[in-house]
CSV table of C-alpha atoms in Angstrom, one decimal:
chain,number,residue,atom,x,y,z
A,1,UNK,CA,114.5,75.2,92.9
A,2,UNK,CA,113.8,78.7,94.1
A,3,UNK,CA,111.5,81.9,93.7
A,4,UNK,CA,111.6,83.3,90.1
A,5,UNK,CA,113.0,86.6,92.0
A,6,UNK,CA,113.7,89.8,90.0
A,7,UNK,CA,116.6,91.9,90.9
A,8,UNK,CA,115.5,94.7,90.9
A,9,UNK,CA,116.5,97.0,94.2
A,10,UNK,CA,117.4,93.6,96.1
A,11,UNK,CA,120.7,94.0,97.9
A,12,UNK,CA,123.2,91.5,97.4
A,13,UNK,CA,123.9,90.9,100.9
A,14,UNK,CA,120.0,90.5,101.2
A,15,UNK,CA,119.8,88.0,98.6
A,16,UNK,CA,123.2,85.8,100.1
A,17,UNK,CA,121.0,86.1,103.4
A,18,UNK,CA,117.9,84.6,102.5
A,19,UNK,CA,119.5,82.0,100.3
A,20,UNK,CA,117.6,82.8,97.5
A,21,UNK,CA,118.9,82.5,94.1
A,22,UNK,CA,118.2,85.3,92.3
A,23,UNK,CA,116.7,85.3,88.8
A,24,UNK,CA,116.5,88.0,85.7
A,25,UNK,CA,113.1,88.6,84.5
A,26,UNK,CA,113.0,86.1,82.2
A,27,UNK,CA,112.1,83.5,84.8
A,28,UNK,CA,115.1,81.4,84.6
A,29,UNK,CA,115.9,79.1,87.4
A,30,UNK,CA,119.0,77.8,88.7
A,31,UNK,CA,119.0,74.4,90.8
A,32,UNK,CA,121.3,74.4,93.6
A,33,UNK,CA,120.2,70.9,95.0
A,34,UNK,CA,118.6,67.8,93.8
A,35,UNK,CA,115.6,68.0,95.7
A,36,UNK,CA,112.8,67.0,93.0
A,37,UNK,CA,110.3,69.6,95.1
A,38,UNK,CA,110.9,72.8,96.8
A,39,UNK,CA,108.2,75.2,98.4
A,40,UNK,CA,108.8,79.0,98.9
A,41,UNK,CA,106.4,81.8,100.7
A,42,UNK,CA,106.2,85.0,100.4
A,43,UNK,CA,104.1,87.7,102.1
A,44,UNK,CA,103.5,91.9,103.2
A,45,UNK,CA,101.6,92.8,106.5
A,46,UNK,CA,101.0,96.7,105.8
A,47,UNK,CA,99.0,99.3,107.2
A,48,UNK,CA,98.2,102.9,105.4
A,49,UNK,CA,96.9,105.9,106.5
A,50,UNK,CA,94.9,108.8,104.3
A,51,UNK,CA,94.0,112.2,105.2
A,52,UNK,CA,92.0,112.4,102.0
A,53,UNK,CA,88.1,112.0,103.2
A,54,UNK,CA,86.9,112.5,99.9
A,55,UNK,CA,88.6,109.2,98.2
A,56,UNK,CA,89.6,105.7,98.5
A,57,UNK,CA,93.4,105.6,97.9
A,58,UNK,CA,93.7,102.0,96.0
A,59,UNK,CA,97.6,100.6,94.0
A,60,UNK,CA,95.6,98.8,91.2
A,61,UNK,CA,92.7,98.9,88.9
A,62,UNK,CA,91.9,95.8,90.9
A,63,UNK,CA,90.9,97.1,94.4
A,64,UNK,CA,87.2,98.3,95.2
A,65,UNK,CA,88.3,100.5,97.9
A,66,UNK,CA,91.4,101.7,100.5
A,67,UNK,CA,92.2,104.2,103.4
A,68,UNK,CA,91.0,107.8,102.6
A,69,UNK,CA,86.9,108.4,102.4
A,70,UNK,CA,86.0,104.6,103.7
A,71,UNK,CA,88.5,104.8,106.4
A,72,UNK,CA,91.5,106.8,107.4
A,73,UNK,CA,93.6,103.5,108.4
A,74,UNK,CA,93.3,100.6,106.3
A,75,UNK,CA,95.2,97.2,106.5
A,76,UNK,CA,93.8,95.3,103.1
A,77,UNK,CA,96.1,97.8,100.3
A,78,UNK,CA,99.1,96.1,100.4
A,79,UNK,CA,98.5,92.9,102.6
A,80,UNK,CA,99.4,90.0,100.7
A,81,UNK,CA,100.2,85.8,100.7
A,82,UNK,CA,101.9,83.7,98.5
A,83,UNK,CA,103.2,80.2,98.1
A,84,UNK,CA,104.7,78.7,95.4
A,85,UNK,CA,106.2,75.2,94.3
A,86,UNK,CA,108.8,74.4,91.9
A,87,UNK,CA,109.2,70.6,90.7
A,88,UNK,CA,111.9,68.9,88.6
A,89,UNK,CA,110.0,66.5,86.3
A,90,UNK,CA,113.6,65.4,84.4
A,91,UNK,CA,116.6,67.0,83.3
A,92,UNK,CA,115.3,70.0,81.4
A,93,UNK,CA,111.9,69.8,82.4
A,94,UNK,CA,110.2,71.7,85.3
A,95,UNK,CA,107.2,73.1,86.4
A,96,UNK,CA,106.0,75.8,88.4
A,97,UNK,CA,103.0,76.5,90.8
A,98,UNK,CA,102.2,80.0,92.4
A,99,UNK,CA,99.3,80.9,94.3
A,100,UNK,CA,98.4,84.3,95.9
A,101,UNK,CA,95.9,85.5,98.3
A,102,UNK,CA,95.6,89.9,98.0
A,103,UNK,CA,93.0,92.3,97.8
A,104,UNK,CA,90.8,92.0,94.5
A,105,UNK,CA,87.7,93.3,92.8
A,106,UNK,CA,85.7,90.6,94.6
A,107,UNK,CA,87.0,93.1,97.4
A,108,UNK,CA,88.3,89.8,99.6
A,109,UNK,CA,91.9,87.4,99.3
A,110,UNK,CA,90.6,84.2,97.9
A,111,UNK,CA,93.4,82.4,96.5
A,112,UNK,CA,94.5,82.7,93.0
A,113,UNK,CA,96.5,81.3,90.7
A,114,UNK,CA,98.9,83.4,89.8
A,115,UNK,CA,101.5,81.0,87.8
A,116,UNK,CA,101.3,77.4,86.5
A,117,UNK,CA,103.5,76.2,83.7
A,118,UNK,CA,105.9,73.8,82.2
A,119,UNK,CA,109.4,74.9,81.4
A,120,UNK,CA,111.2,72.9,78.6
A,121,UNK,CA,114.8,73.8,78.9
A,122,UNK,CA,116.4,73.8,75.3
A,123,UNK,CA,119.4,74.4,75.9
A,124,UNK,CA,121.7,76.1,79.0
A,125,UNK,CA,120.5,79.8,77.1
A,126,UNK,CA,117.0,78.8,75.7
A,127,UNK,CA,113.8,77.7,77.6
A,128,UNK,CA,110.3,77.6,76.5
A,129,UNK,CA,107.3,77.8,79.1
A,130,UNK,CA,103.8,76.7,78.5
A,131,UNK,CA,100.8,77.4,80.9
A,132,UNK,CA,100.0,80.6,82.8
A,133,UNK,CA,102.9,82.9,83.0
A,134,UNK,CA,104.1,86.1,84.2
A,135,UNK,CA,104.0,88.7,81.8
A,136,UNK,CA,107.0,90.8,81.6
A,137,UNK,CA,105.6,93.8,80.5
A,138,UNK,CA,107.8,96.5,82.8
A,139,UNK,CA,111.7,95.8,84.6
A,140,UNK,CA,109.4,94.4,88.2
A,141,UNK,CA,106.4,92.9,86.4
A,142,UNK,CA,107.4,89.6,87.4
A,143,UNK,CA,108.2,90.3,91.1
A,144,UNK,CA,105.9,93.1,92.1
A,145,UNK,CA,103.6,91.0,94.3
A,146,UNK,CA,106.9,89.7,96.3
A,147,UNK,CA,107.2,93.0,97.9
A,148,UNK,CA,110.3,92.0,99.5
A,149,UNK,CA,112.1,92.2,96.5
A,150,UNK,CA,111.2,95.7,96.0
A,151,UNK,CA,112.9,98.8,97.8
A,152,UNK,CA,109.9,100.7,98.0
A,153,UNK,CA,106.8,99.6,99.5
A,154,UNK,CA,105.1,99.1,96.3
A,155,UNK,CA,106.1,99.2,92.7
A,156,UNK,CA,104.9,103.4,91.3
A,157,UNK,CA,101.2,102.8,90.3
A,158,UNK,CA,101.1,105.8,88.0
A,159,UNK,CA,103.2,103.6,85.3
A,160,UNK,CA,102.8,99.9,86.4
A,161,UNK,CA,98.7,100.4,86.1
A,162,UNK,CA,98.7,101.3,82.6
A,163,UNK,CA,98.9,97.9,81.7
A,164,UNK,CA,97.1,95.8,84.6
A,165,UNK,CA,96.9,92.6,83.7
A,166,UNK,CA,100.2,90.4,85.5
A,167,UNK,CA,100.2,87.0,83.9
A,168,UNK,CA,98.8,85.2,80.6
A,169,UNK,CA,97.6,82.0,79.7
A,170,UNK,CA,99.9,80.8,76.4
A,171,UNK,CA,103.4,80.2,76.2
A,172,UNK,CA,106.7,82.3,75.8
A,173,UNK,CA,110.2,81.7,74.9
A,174,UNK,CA,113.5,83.0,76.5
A,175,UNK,CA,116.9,83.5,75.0
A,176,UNK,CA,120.3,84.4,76.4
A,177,UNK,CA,123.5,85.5,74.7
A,178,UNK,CA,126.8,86.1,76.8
A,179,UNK,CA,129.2,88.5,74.5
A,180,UNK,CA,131.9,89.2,76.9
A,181,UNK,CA,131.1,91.7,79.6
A,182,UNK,CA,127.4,91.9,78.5
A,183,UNK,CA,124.6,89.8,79.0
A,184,UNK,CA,121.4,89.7,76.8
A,185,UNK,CA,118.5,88.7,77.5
A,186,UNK,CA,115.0,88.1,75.3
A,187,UNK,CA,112.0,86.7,76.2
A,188,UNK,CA,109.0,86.5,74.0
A,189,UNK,CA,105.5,85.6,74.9
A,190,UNK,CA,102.0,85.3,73.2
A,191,UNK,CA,99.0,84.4,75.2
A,192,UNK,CA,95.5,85.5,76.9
A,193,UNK,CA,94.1,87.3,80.1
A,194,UNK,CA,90.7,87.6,81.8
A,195,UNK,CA,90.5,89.6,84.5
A,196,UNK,CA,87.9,92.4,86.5
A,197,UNK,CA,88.5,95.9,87.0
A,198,UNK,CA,87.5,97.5,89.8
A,199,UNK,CA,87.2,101.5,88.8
A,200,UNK,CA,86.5,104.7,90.1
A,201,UNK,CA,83.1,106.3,89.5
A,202,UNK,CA,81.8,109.6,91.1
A,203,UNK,CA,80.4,108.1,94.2
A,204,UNK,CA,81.4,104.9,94.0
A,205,UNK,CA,83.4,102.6,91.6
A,206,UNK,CA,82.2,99.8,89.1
A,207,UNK,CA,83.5,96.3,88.6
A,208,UNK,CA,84.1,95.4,84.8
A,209,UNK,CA,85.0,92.5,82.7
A,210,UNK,CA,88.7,92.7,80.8
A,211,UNK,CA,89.6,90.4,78.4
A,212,UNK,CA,93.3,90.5,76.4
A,213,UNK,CA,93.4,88.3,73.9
A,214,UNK,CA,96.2,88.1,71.3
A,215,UNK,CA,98.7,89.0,73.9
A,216,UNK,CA,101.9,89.8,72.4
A,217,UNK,CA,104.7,90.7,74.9
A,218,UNK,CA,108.6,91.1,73.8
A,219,UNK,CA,111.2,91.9,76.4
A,220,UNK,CA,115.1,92.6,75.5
A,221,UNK,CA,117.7,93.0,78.7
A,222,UNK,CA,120.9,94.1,78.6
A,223,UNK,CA,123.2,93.5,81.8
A,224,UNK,CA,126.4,95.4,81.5
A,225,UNK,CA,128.4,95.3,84.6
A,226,UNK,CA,126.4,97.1,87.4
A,227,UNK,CA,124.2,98.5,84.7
A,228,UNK,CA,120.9,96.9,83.5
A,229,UNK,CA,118.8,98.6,80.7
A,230,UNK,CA,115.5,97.2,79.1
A,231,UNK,CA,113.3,97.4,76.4
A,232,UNK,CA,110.1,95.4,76.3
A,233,UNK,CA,106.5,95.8,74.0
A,234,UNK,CA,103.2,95.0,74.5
A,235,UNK,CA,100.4,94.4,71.9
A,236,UNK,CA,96.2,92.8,72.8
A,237,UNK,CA,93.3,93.0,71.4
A,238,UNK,CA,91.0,94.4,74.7
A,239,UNK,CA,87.5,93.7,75.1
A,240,UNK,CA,85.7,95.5,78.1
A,241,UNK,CA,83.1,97.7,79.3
A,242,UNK,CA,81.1,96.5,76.1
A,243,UNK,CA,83.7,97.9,73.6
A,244,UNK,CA,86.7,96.6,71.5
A,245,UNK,CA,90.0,97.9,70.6
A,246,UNK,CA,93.6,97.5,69.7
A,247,UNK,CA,96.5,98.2,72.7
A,248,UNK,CA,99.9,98.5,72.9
A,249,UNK,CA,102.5,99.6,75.0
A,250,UNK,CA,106.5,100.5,74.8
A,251,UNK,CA,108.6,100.8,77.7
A,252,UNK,CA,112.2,101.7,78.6
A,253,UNK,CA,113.5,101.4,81.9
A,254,UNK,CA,117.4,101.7,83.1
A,255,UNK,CA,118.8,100.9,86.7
A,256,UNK,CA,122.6,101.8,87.8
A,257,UNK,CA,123.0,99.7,91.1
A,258,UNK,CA,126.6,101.0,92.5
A,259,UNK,CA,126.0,98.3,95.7
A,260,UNK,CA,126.1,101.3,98.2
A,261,UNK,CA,123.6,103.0,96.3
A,262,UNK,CA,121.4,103.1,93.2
A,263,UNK,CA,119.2,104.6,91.2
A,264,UNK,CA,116.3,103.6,88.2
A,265,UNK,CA,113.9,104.9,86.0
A,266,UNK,CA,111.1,103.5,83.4
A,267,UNK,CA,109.3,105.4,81.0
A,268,UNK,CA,106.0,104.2,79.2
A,269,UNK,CA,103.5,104.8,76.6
A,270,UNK,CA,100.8,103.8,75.3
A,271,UNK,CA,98.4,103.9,72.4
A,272,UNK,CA,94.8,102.6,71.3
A,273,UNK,CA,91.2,103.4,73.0
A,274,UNK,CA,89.8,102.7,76.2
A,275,UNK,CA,91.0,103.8,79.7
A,276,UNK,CA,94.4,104.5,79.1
A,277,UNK,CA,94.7,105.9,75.2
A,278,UNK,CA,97.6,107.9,74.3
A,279,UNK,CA,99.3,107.6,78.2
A,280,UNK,CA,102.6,108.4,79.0
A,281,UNK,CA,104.3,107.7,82.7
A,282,UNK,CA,107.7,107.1,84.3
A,283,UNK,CA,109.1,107.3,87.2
A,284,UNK,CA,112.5,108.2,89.1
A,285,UNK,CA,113.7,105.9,92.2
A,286,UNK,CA,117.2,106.4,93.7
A,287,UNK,CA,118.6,105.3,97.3
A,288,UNK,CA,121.6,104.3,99.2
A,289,UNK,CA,122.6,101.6,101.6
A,290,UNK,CA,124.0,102.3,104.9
A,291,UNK,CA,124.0,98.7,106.5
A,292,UNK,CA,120.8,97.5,106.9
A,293,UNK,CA,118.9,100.7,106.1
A,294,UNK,CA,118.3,101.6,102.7
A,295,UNK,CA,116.5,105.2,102.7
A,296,UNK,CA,115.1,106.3,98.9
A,297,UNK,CA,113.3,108.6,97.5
A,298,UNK,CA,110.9,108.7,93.9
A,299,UNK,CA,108.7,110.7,91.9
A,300,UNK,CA,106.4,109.2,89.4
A,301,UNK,CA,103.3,111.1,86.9
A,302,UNK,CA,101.2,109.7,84.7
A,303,UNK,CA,99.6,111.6,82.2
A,304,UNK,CA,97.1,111.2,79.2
A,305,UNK,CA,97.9,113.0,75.8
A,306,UNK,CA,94.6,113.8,74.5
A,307,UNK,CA,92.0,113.5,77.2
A,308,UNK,CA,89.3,115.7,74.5
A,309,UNK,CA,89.5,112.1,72.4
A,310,UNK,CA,86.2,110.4,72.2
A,311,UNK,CA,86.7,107.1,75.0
A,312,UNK,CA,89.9,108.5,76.3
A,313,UNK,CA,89.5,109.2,79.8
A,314,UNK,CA,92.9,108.9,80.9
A,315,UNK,CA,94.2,109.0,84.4
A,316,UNK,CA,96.4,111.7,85.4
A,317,UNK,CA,98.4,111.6,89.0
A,318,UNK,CA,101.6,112.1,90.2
A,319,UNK,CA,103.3,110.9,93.6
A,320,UNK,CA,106.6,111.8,95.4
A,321,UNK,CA,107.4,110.0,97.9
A,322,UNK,CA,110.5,109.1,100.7
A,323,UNK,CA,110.7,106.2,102.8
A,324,UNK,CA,113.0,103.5,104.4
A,325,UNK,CA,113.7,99.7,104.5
A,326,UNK,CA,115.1,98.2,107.6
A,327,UNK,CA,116.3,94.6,106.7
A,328,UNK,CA,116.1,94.1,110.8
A,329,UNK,CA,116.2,90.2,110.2
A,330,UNK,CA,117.1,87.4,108.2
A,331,UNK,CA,114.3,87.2,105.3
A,332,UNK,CA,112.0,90.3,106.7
A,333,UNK,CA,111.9,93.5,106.0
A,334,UNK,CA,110.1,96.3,107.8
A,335,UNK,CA,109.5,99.7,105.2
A,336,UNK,CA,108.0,103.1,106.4
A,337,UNK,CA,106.8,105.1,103.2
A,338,UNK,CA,105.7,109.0,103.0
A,339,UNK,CA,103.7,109.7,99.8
A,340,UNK,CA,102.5,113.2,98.8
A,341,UNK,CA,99.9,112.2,96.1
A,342,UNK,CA,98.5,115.4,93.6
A,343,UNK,CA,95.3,114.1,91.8
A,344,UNK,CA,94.0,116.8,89.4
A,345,UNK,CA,90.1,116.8,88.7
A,346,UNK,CA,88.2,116.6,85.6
A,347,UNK,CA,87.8,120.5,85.3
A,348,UNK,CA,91.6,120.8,85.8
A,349,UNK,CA,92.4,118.1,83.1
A,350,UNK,CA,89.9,118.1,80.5
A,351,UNK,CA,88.2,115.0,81.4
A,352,UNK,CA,91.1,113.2,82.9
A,353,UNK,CA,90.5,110.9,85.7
A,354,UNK,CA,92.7,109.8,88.6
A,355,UNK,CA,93.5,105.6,90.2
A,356,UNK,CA,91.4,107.2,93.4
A,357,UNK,CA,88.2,105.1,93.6
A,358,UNK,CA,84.8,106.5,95.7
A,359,UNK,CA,85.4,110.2,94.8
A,360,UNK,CA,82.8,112.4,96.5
A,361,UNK,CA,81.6,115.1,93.8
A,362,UNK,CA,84.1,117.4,94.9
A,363,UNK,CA,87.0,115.9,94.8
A,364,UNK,CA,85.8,114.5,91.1
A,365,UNK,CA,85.4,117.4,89.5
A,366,UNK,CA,88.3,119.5,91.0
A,367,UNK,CA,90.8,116.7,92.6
A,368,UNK,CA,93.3,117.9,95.4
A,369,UNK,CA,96.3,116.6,96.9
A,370,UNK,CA,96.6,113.6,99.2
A,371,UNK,CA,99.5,112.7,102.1
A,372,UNK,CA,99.9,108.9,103.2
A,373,UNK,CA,101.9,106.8,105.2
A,374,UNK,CA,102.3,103.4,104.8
A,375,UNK,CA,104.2,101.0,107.1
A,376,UNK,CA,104.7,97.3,106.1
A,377,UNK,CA,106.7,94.3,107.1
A,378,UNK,CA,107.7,91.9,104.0
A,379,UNK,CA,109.3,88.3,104.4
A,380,UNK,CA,110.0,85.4,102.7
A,381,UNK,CA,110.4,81.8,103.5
């Protein structure tokens, strides 16, 4: 058994490298041995650096602080661990155990279990999975904490944050259909999440209670050749910061990947009360390889539609950034990332907010614009 690997911006010659079979979102795995047991790691040592000293720069709504206001270099934001073992229990059975160590709330890397389910394999095209499991929710939700699948050094915030939570507790279903030169793809899942926020108050930033419950996730891809587009909805009912409401989410996302070069896109929106009501994001990713370089570049906004909405904050942001991954070695992966990160304040947006956590009062109420540089070397094993 291997990792349950996206393929998202992986190179091919990567992949054939580390010897890792590569699998679509849907979290189908193929066996290429008969070992009954198999244990993979994964991992990112990174490093940032903030000239904003009016804010922590954080990736999640689950970090309590970065590089910026606390500290201009900061080695926790994209650090991360990982193991994970696959077992063959018979024929079409088989089970799955991940367990990852990164930055949280708690604002330290205990462990966590990130996956642990049972995969009944109907058929060669139909599985069903019961236990905790990834939630599919955007084209990388699967894979974004094994960073060396990515191209960037992280996955765009401004769009992957509007819906936070990255696994469920229930089960799902996955179904694939071959019709000559394209392959489809469904997976459906219904389930639960608890997690904690950690979010960005003047001053400071507060740690909150989220529940999902009724988690309904749907995910349809389409594999044409060296084209891959995707279609996916989310639907929960959301319980935190001592109020109730209805969420859900639609997202479209399209990758061209040419070998020698590629690009992608995914655009999202979302509806219902809370942090994120009425939000719209995307983002734009494009590169090209030349060896074992692979310079890119991307822009991605998020934006709320009505900020003047009783409970609809929002968070408004945009980031452009350029960078490059060096695949110096078998299974590593050294990246170097420029972003140029334009936080609007409240006065500027109407209430808005932005992912920037410890804003002095300043920098609150009239936002500004923030340059980092991220350096980080991922691996696998």
């Amino acid at each position: 058994m291997t990792f349950l690997i996206s393929p998202i911006f992986l190179a091919r010659r990567t992949a054939i490298a580390a010897g890792i079979t590569v699998a679509c979102a849907s979290g189908v795995v193929h066996a290429e041995d008969d070992h009954r047991f198999s244990i993979r790691g994964f991992g990112t040592i990174g490093a940032v650096h903030s000239d904003n000293g009016q804010s922590d720069y954080v990736t999640n709504l689950y970090q309590p602080g970065g590089p910026g206001r606390s500290r201009s270099w900061d080695v926790t934001t994209d650090t991360k661990a990982g193991a994970q073992l696959d077992a063959k229990l018979a024929d079409q059975l088989s089970a799955v155990l991940q367990i990852t160590s990164r930055k949280l709330s708690s604002n330290n890397f205990t462990p966590k279990v990130e996956w642990a389910n049972i995969k009944y394999q109907v058929t060669p095209d139909f599985s069903i999975r019961a236990g905790r499991i990834a939630l599919s929710t955007l084209m990388q939700s699967d894979a974004r904490l094994v960073s060396y699948t990515l191209t960037p050094v992280r996955v765009p915030l401004e769009i992957y944050n509007i819906t936070p939570p990255t696994n469920s507790d229930g089960i799902d279903a996955t179904y694939r259909v071959n019709i000559g030169k394209v392959n489809n793809t469904v997976q459906a899942s219904y389930g639960r999440s608890d997690s904690k926020l950690a979010l960005g108050i003047p001053d400071g930033v507060i740690v909150a209670e989220a529940n999902a419950r009724k988690i309904i996730n749907i995910a349809d891809t389409v594999e044409i050749g060296d084209l891959t587009l995707r279609a996916s909805y989310f639907k929960s009912d959301i319980h935190t910061l001592g109020t109730s409401f209805r969420y859900d989410m639609k997202a479209l996302g399209a990758l061209y990947d040419a070998g020698a070069w590629f690009v992608q896109s995914e655009f999202a929106k979302s509806n219902g009360g809370g942090l994120t009501k009425n939000q719209e994001a995307w983002y734009a990713l494009g590169g090209m390889r030349v060896k074992s370089f692979t310079p890119y570049v991307s822009y991605a906004k998020s934006k709320p539609q009505d900020p003047l909405l009783a409970g609809a904050t929002g968070f408004e942001q945009t980031t452009s950034s350029i960078g490059v991954r060096w695949d110096f070695m078998s299974n590593t992966a050294l990246k170097v990332q420029y972003d140029h990160v334009d936080a609007p304040g409240v006065l500027a947006t109407q209430g808005s907010s932005t992912y920037f956590v410890k804003q002095n009062t300043g920098f609150f109420l009239n936002g500004g614009n923030t340059n980092l540089v991220s350096v980080a070397v991922d691996f696998v094993f």
